[in-house]
Amino acid sequence: MNFYGNETYKNAIRALFDKLPCEKNGILVTGASGLIGSLIVDTLLFANKENGCKFKVYAHGRSKEKLEKRFSYAKGKDIEFIIGDICQPIDGINEIDYIIHGASNADPRSYSLYPAQTLLINVIGAQNVLELAKKTGAKNTLLLSTFETYGKIEQSEKYSEEQFGKIDHNMIRACYPESKRCAEILFRCYSEQYGIKTNIARLGSVYGPTMAQNDSKAHAQFIRNALNGEDIVLKSEGKPIRSYVSVFDTVSGIFKVLFEGENGEAYNVSDDNCTASIAQVANTIAEICSKRVIFDLPDEIEKKGFSAPQNSILGGTKLKKLGWRAEYNVKNGLELTIKILKELSLN
């Protein structure tokens, strides 16, 4: 998809420019072709072109072909592709100012089919990124983590960064949240032991036009169903309430933490206007696209990838103290996502 040629997408990116310092900085983005990483790269490159910024972007990923295709518009010395498995040491970079570590298996079907890989990517990948930060003296290294690290917290309406709960490590599905927990503590250990600056951004359920076409998260499937002219399929009653955060707001929060976060701290990237049940998300998408919501039972592989039903609402007070605010609620964020995807499908 030609995201860079879409004016609606570019207009949404322009709103992120005020979150960026425009002095010369080298930024490594791991998982650069993913949902969040690709928007980060687009924003930095577009800020160079339109806002006079001077970012050098190092886009890390396993597939050179995939990176070149996704960022085919990017010419010149503003971007360099770093090809490699995140479970291997990162070569080819001797100086770097900032690192955003987003490389991870990030959809439930992968957790079920590739649990060992999912766990190792999160733990070993974090170590390799931190070793690079130590070697280069990066100004800050940011881990993209998840609301799932909180586990199950009884009698809590919202999760604050100081809370922690239970995760059933006897379930294969735990490969993802437990390894993210391990990555978080590894970031804190490197900060404490080696004196490097680190931060953690705990993300909600992120959606947006940059979602992969094979993304198996429920809201991604709902959007694909609707855009394909199909009914939206719910695999449960959809009662759990979560923080659903637009990828544009997610990236603005990431920049806020990267450039202004306090050393060693974790920040929830969420807002009170970003909460909804799974059923509400399904019905909102159905309303936008004039479709129906129907119910269907999951298959066994899907069940293994599902998390246990519970509310997962992130309190955003700590990030708001840095001056961050979400621009989108659930409805207008989904409307923007669907508008961009519709426009891209026509080109």
CSV table of C-alpha atoms in Angstrom, one decimal:
chain,number,residue,atom,x,y,z
A,1,MET,CA,0.0,0.0,0.0
A,2,ASN,CA,1.2,3.5,-0.9
A,3,PHE,CA,0.8,5.1,2.5
A,4,TYR,CA,3.1,8.0,1.6
A,5,GLY,CA,0.9,9.0,-1.3
A,6,ASN,CA,-2.2,9.2,0.8
A,7,GLU,CA,-3.1,12.7,1.9
A,8,THR,CA,-5.3,11.7,4.8
A,9,TYR,CA,-2.5,9.6,6.2
A,10,LYS,CA,0.0,12.4,5.7
A,11,ASN,CA,-2.3,14.9,7.4
A,12,ALA,CA,-2.5,12.6,10.5
A,13,ILE,CA,1.3,12.4,10.5
A,14,ARG,CA,1.7,16.2,10.4
A,15,ALA,CA,-0.1,16.4,13.8
A,16,LEU,CA,2.8,14.5,15.3
A,17,PHE,CA,5.5,16.9,14.3
A,18,ASP,CA,5.3,19.0,17.4
A,19,LYS,CA,6.3,16.0,19.5
A,20,LEU,CA,9.7,15.9,17.7
A,21,PRO,CA,13.0,17.7,18.4
A,22,CYS,CA,14.3,18.7,15.0
A,23,GLU,CA,18.1,18.8,15.8
A,24,LYS,CA,20.2,16.2,14.1
A,25,ASN,CA,19.6,12.7,15.7
A,26,GLY,CA,20.1,9.1,14.6
A,27,ILE,CA,17.2,6.9,15.6
A,28,LEU,CA,17.1,3.1,15.4
A,29,VAL,CA,13.7,1.5,15.0
A,30,THR,CA,13.4,-2.3,15.4
A,31,GLY,CA,10.3,-3.9,14.0
A,32,ALA,CA,10.4,-1.1,11.4
A,33,SER,CA,7.9,-2.6,9.0
A,34,GLY,CA,5.3,-3.3,11.7
A,35,LEU,CA,2.1,-1.6,12.8
A,36,ILE,CA,3.8,0.9,15.0
A,37,GLY,CA,7.4,0.9,13.7
A,38,SER,CA,6.3,1.8,10.1
A,39,LEU,CA,4.4,4.9,11.3
A,40,ILE,CA,7.4,6.0,13.4
A,41,VAL,CA,9.7,5.7,10.4
A,42,ASP,CA,7.2,7.5,8.1
A,43,THR,CA,6.8,10.3,10.7
A,44,LEU,CA,10.5,10.9,11.1
A,45,LEU,CA,11.1,10.9,7.3
A,46,PHE,CA,8.2,13.1,6.6
A,47,ALA,CA,9.3,15.5,9.3
A,48,ASN,CA,12.7,15.8,7.5
A,49,LYS,CA,11.0,16.6,4.3
A,50,GLU,CA,8.3,19.0,5.5
A,51,ASN,CA,9.4,20.3,8.9
A,52,GLY,CA,13.2,20.8,8.5
A,53,CYS,CA,14.1,18.0,10.8
A,54,LYS,CA,17.4,16.2,10.5
A,55,PHE,CA,16.7,12.6,11.5
A,56,LYS,CA,18.8,9.7,10.3
A,57,VAL,CA,16.6,6.6,10.5
A,58,TYR,CA,18.0,3.1,10.9
A,59,ALA,CA,15.1,0.8,10.0
A,60,HIS,CA,15.8,-2.7,11.4
A,61,GLY,CA,14.0,-5.8,10.1
A,62,ARG,CA,14.6,-9.4,8.9
A,63,SER,CA,13.5,-8.8,5.3
A,64,LYS,CA,15.3,-6.3,3.1
A,65,GLU,CA,12.7,-6.8,0.4
A,66,LYS,CA,9.9,-6.0,2.8
A,67,LEU,CA,11.6,-2.9,4.1
A,68,GLU,CA,12.4,-1.6,0.7
A,69,LYS,CA,8.9,-2.2,-0.5
A,70,ARG,CA,7.3,-0.5,2.6
A,71,PHE,CA,9.6,2.5,2.4
A,72,SER,CA,10.1,2.7,-1.4
A,73,TYR,CA,9.4,6.4,-1.3
A,74,ALA,CA,12.5,7.0,0.9
A,75,LYS,CA,15.5,8.2,-1.0
A,76,GLY,CA,18.9,9.5,-0.1
A,77,LYS,CA,20.7,9.3,3.2
A,78,ASP,CA,17.8,9.9,5.6
A,79,ILE,CA,17.2,6.1,5.9
A,80,GLU,CA,19.4,3.1,6.2
A,81,PHE,CA,18.1,-0.5,6.3
A,82,ILE,CA,19.7,-2.7,9.0
A,83,ILE,CA,18.9,-6.3,8.0
A,84,GLY,CA,19.0,-9.0,10.6
A,85,ASP,CA,17.3,-11.2,13.2
A,86,ILE,CA,16.7,-9.3,16.4
A,87,CYS,CA,17.9,-12.5,18.2
A,88,GLN,CA,21.3,-11.8,16.8
A,89,PRO,CA,23.7,-8.9,17.8
A,90,ILE,CA,22.9,-5.7,15.8
A,91,ASP,CA,25.8,-4.9,13.5
A,92,GLY,CA,26.5,-2.0,11.2
A,93,ILE,CA,25.7,0.8,13.8
A,94,ASN,CA,28.6,2.5,15.7
A,95,GLU,CA,26.8,5.7,16.7
A,96,ILE,CA,23.1,6.2,17.6
A,97,ASP,CA,21.2,8.8,19.6
A,98,TYR,CA,17.9,7.0,20.3
A,99,ILE,CA,16.6,3.4,20.0
A,100,ILE,CA,12.9,2.4,19.8
A,101,HIS,CA,12.7,-1.3,20.3
A,102,GLY,CA,9.4,-2.7,18.8
A,103,ALA,CA,10.5,-6.0,17.2
A,104,SER,CA,8.2,-8.7,18.6
A,105,ASN,CA,5.7,-11.3,17.6
A,106,ALA,CA,2.6,-9.2,18.2
A,107,ASP,CA,-0.5,-11.2,17.2
A,108,PRO,CA,-2.3,-14.0,19.1
A,109,ARG,CA,-2.0,-16.6,16.3
A,110,SER,CA,1.8,-16.3,16.5
A,111,TYR,CA,1.7,-16.8,20.3
A,112,SER,CA,-0.1,-20.1,19.7
A,113,LEU,CA,1.8,-21.4,16.7
A,114,TYR,CA,5.3,-20.1,17.7
A,115,PRO,CA,5.4,-19.7,21.5
A,116,ALA,CA,9.1,-20.5,21.9
A,117,GLN,CA,10.0,-18.0,19.2
A,118,THR,CA,7.7,-15.4,20.7
A,119,LEU,CA,9.4,-15.7,24.1
A,120,LEU,CA,13.0,-15.7,22.8
A,121,ILE,CA,12.4,-12.7,20.5
A,122,ASN,CA,11.2,-10.6,23.4
A,123,VAL,CA,14.0,-11.6,25.8
A,124,ILE,CA,17.1,-12.0,23.6
A,125,GLY,CA,16.0,-9.2,21.3
A,126,ALA,CA,15.9,-6.9,24.4
A,127,GLN,CA,19.4,-7.9,25.4
A,128,ASN,CA,20.8,-7.2,21.9
A,129,VAL,CA,19.2,-3.8,21.8
A,130,LEU,CA,20.5,-2.9,25.3
A,131,GLU,CA,24.0,-4.1,24.4
A,132,LEU,CA,23.9,-1.8,21.4
A,133,ALA,CA,22.8,1.1,23.6
A,134,LYS,CA,25.6,0.4,26.0
A,135,LYS,CA,28.2,0.3,23.2
A,136,THR,CA,27.0,3.4,21.4
A,137,GLY,CA,26.1,5.5,24.5
A,138,ALA,CA,22.6,6.2,23.2
A,139,LYS,CA,20.7,9.1,24.8
A,140,ASN,CA,17.7,6.8,25.5
A,141,THR,CA,16.5,3.3,24.7
A,142,LEU,CA,12.7,2.7,24.7
A,143,LEU,CA,11.0,-0.6,25.0
A,144,LEU,CA,7.5,-1.0,23.5
A,145,SER,CA,5.8,-3.2,26.0
A,146,THR,CA,2.1,-4.1,26.6
A,147,PHE,CA,-0.8,-3.8,28.9
A,148,GLU,CA,-0.6,-7.6,29.2
A,149,THR,CA,2.4,-7.4,31.6
A,150,TYR,CA,-0.1,-6.3,34.3
A,151,GLY,CA,-1.7,-9.7,34.3
A,152,LYS,CA,-4.8,-10.1,36.4
A,153,ILE,CA,-5.3,-7.5,39.1
A,154,GLU,CA,-8.3,-8.0,41.3
A,155,GLN,CA,-10.6,-5.1,42.2
A,156,SER,CA,-8.8,-2.5,40.1
A,157,GLU,CA,-10.7,-0.3,37.7
A,158,LYS,CA,-7.5,1.0,35.9
A,159,TYR,CA,-4.0,-0.2,35.9
A,160,SER,CA,-1.4,2.3,37.1
A,161,GLU,CA,2.3,1.8,36.4
A,162,GLU,CA,3.0,0.8,40.0
A,163,GLN,CA,0.6,-2.2,40.0
A,164,PHE,CA,1.3,-5.8,39.1
A,165,GLY,CA,-0.9,-8.9,39.0
A,166,LYS,CA,-0.9,-12.6,38.3
A,167,ILE,CA,-0.1,-14.4,35.0
A,168,ASP,CA,-0.8,-18.1,34.7
A,169,HIS,CA,2.6,-19.3,33.4
A,170,ASN,CA,1.2,-22.8,32.8
A,171,MET,CA,-0.7,-21.5,29.8
A,172,ILE,CA,1.2,-21.3,26.5
A,173,ARG,CA,-0.4,-17.9,26.0
A,174,ALA,CA,1.8,-16.6,28.8
A,175,CYS,CA,4.8,-16.8,26.5
A,176,TYR,CA,4.0,-13.2,25.4
A,177,PRO,CA,3.3,-11.3,28.6
A,178,GLU,CA,5.9,-13.1,30.7
A,179,SER,CA,8.6,-12.5,28.2
A,180,LYS,CA,7.6,-8.8,28.0
A,181,ARG,CA,7.9,-8.7,31.7
A,182,CYS,CA,11.3,-10.2,31.5
A,183,ALA,CA,12.3,-7.6,28.8
A,184,GLU,CA,11.1,-4.8,31.1
A,185,ILE,CA,13.1,-5.9,34.1
A,186,LEU,CA,16.2,-6.4,31.8
A,187,PHE,CA,15.8,-2.7,30.6
A,188,ARG,CA,15.7,-1.6,34.3
A,189,CYS,CA,18.7,-3.8,35.1
A,190,TYR,CA,20.8,-2.3,32.3
A,191,SER,CA,19.8,1.2,33.4
A,192,GLU,CA,20.8,0.5,37.0
A,193,GLN,CA,24.0,-1.5,36.3
A,194,TYR,CA,25.4,0.2,33.3
A,195,GLY,CA,24.1,3.7,33.7
A,196,ILE,CA,22.3,3.9,30.3
A,197,LYS,CA,19.0,5.7,30.1
A,198,THR,CA,16.0,3.5,29.4
A,199,ASN,CA,12.2,3.9,29.3
A,200,ILE,CA,9.2,1.6,28.9
A,201,ALA,CA,6.0,2.4,27.0
A,202,ARG,CA,3.2,0.1,28.0
A,203,LEU,CA,0.8,0.1,25.1
A,204,GLY,CA,-2.9,-0.7,24.9
A,205,SER,CA,-4.8,-2.5,22.1
A,206,VAL,CA,-3.3,-0.5,19.1
A,207,TYR,CA,-5.2,-0.2,15.9
A,208,GLY,CA,-4.7,1.8,12.7
A,209,PRO,CA,-4.2,1.7,8.9
A,210,THR,CA,-0.7,0.2,9.2
A,211,MET,CA,-1.9,-3.1,10.7
A,212,ALA,CA,-0.7,-6.1,8.8
A,213,GLN,CA,-3.2,-7.9,6.6
A,214,ASN,CA,-2.6,-11.1,8.6
A,215,ASP,CA,-3.0,-9.5,12.0
A,216,SER,CA,-5.1,-11.9,14.0
A,217,LYS,CA,-6.1,-9.5,16.8
A,218,ALA,CA,-9.9,-9.3,17.1
A,219,HIS,CA,-10.2,-5.6,16.1
A,220,ALA,CA,-8.0,-6.1,13.1
A,221,GLN,CA,-10.2,-9.0,11.9
A,222,PHE,CA,-13.3,-6.8,12.5
A,223,ILE,CA,-11.9,-4.1,10.2
A,224,ARG,CA,-10.9,-6.6,7.5
A,225,ASN,CA,-14.4,-8.2,7.6
A,226,ALA,CA,-16.1,-4.8,7.2
A,227,LEU,CA,-13.8,-3.6,4.4
A,228,ASN,CA,-14.3,-6.8,2.5
A,229,GLY,CA,-18.1,-6.3,2.6
A,230,GLU,CA,-18.5,-9.1,5.1
A,231,ASP,CA,-20.4,-9.3,8.5
A,232,ILE,CA,-18.2,-8.7,11.5
A,233,VAL,CA,-17.6,-11.9,13.4
A,234,LEU,CA,-17.4,-12.0,17.2
A,235,LYS,CA,-15.8,-15.1,18.8
A,236,SER,CA,-17.3,-14.3,22.2
A,237,GLU,CA,-19.8,-12.0,23.9
A,238,GLY,CA,-17.1,-9.3,23.8
A,239,LYS,CA,-17.7,-8.0,27.3
A,240,PRO,CA,-14.1,-7.2,28.4
A,241,ILE,CA,-13.2,-3.5,28.3
A,242,ARG,CA,-9.8,-2.5,27.1
A,243,SER,CA,-7.8,0.6,26.2
A,244,TYR,CA,-8.0,0.9,22.4
A,245,VAL,CA,-5.5,3.5,21.2
A,246,SER,CA,-5.1,4.8,17.7
A,247,VAL,CA,-1.6,4.1,16.2
A,248,PHE,CA,-1.2,7.9,15.7
A,249,ASP,CA,-1.8,8.6,19.4
A,250,THR,CA,0.4,5.6,20.3
A,251,VAL,CA,3.3,7.0,18.3
A,252,SER,CA,2.8,10.5,19.7
A,253,GLY,CA,3.0,9.0,23.2
A,254,ILE,CA,6.1,7.0,22.3
A,255,PHE,CA,7.8,10.2,21.2
A,256,LYS,CA,6.8,12.0,24.4
A,257,VAL,CA,8.3,9.2,26.5
A,258,LEU,CA,11.4,8.8,24.3
A,259,PHE,CA,12.4,12.5,24.5
A,260,GLU,CA,10.9,13.6,27.8
A,261,GLY,CA,10.5,10.4,30.0
A,262,GLU,CA,12.2,10.1,33.3
A,263,ASN,CA,15.1,7.6,33.4
A,264,GLY,CA,14.1,4.1,34.2
A,265,GLU,CA,10.3,4.8,34.3
A,266,ALA,CA,7.4,3.0,32.6
A,267,TYR,CA,4.5,4.9,31.1
A,268,ASN,CA,1.1,3.7,30.1
A,269,VAL,CA,0.2,5.1,26.7
A,270,SER,CA,-3.6,5.5,27.0
A,271,ASP,CA,-6.4,8.0,27.6
A,272,ASP,CA,-9.8,7.9,29.3
A,273,ASN,CA,-11.5,8.5,25.9
A,274,CYS,CA,-9.8,5.3,24.5
A,275,THR,CA,-11.8,2.6,26.4
A,276,ALA,CA,-14.4,0.3,25.0
A,277,SER,CA,-15.5,-3.3,25.2
A,278,ILE,CA,-14.7,-5.7,22.3
A,279,ALA,CA,-18.4,-5.7,21.4
A,280,GLN,CA,-18.5,-1.9,21.3
A,281,VAL,CA,-15.5,-1.9,19.0
A,282,ALA,CA,-17.2,-4.4,16.7
A,283,ASN,CA,-20.5,-2.5,16.7
A,284,THR,CA,-18.7,0.8,16.0
A,285,ILE,CA,-16.9,-0.7,13.0
A,286,ALA,CA,-20.2,-2.2,11.8
A,287,GLU,CA,-21.9,1.2,12.1
A,288,ILE,CA,-19.2,3.0,10.2
A,289,CYS,CA,-19.3,0.4,7.4
A,290,SER,CA,-23.0,-0.4,7.5
A,291,LYS,CA,-22.5,-4.1,8.4
A,292,ARG,CA,-23.9,-6.6,10.9
A,293,VAL,CA,-22.2,-8.2,13.9
A,294,ILE,CA,-22.6,-12.0,14.2
A,295,PHE,CA,-21.2,-14.5,16.6
A,296,ASP,CA,-19.0,-17.6,15.8
A,297,LEU,CA,-17.1,-20.0,18.1
A,298,PRO,CA,-13.3,-20.0,17.7
A,299,ASP,CA,-11.2,-22.9,16.5
A,300,GLU,CA,-8.7,-24.6,18.8
A,301,ILE,CA,-5.7,-22.7,17.5
A,302,GLU,CA,-7.5,-19.4,18.0
A,303,LYS,CA,-8.5,-20.4,21.6
A,304,LYS,CA,-4.8,-21.0,22.5
A,305,GLY,CA,-4.0,-17.5,21.4
A,306,PHE,CA,-6.8,-15.9,23.4
A,307,SER,CA,-6.1,-14.1,26.6
A,308,ALA,CA,-8.4,-14.8,29.6
A,309,PRO,CA,-11.4,-12.5,29.6
A,310,GLN,CA,-10.8,-9.5,31.8
A,311,ASN,CA,-10.9,-5.8,31.8
A,312,SER,CA,-7.6,-4.2,30.8
A,313,ILE,CA,-7.8,-0.4,31.2
A,314,LEU,CA,-4.6,1.6,31.4
A,315,GLY,CA,-4.5,4.7,33.6
A,316,GLY,CA,-2.8,7.5,31.7
A,317,THR,CA,-2.2,10.0,34.5
A,318,LYS,CA,1.6,9.6,34.5
A,319,LEU,CA,2.0,10.3,30.8
A,320,LYS,CA,-0.4,13.2,30.9
A,321,LYS,CA,1.9,14.8,33.5
A,322,LEU,CA,4.5,15.0,30.7
A,323,GLY,CA,1.9,17.0,28.6
A,324,TRP,CA,0.6,14.2,26.4
A,325,ARG,CA,-3.1,14.0,25.3
A,326,ALA,CA,-4.8,11.6,22.9
A,327,GLU,CA,-6.3,13.2,19.8
A,328,TYR,CA,-8.7,10.4,19.0
A,329,ASN,CA,-11.4,8.6,20.8
A,330,VAL,CA,-12.4,5.1,19.8
A,331,LYS,CA,-15.0,6.2,17.2
A,332,ASN,CA,-13.1,8.9,15.3
A,333,GLY,CA,-9.9,6.8,15.5
A,334,LEU,CA,-11.7,3.9,13.8
A,335,GLU,CA,-13.3,6.3,11.3
A,336,LEU,CA,-9.9,7.6,10.4
A,337,THR,CA,-8.4,4.1,10.1
A,338,ILE,CA,-11.2,2.9,7.8
A,339,LYS,CA,-11.2,6.1,5.7
A,340,ILE,CA,-7.4,5.7,5.0
A,341,LEU,CA,-7.8,2.0,4.2
A,342,LYS,CA,-10.7,2.6,1.9
A,343,GLU,CA,-8.7,5.3,0.0
A,344,LEU,CA,-5.7,3.1,-0.3
A,345,SER,CA,-7.7,0.2,-1.7
A,346,LEU,CA,-9.0,2.5,-4.5
A,347,ASN,CA,-5.4,3.4,-5.6
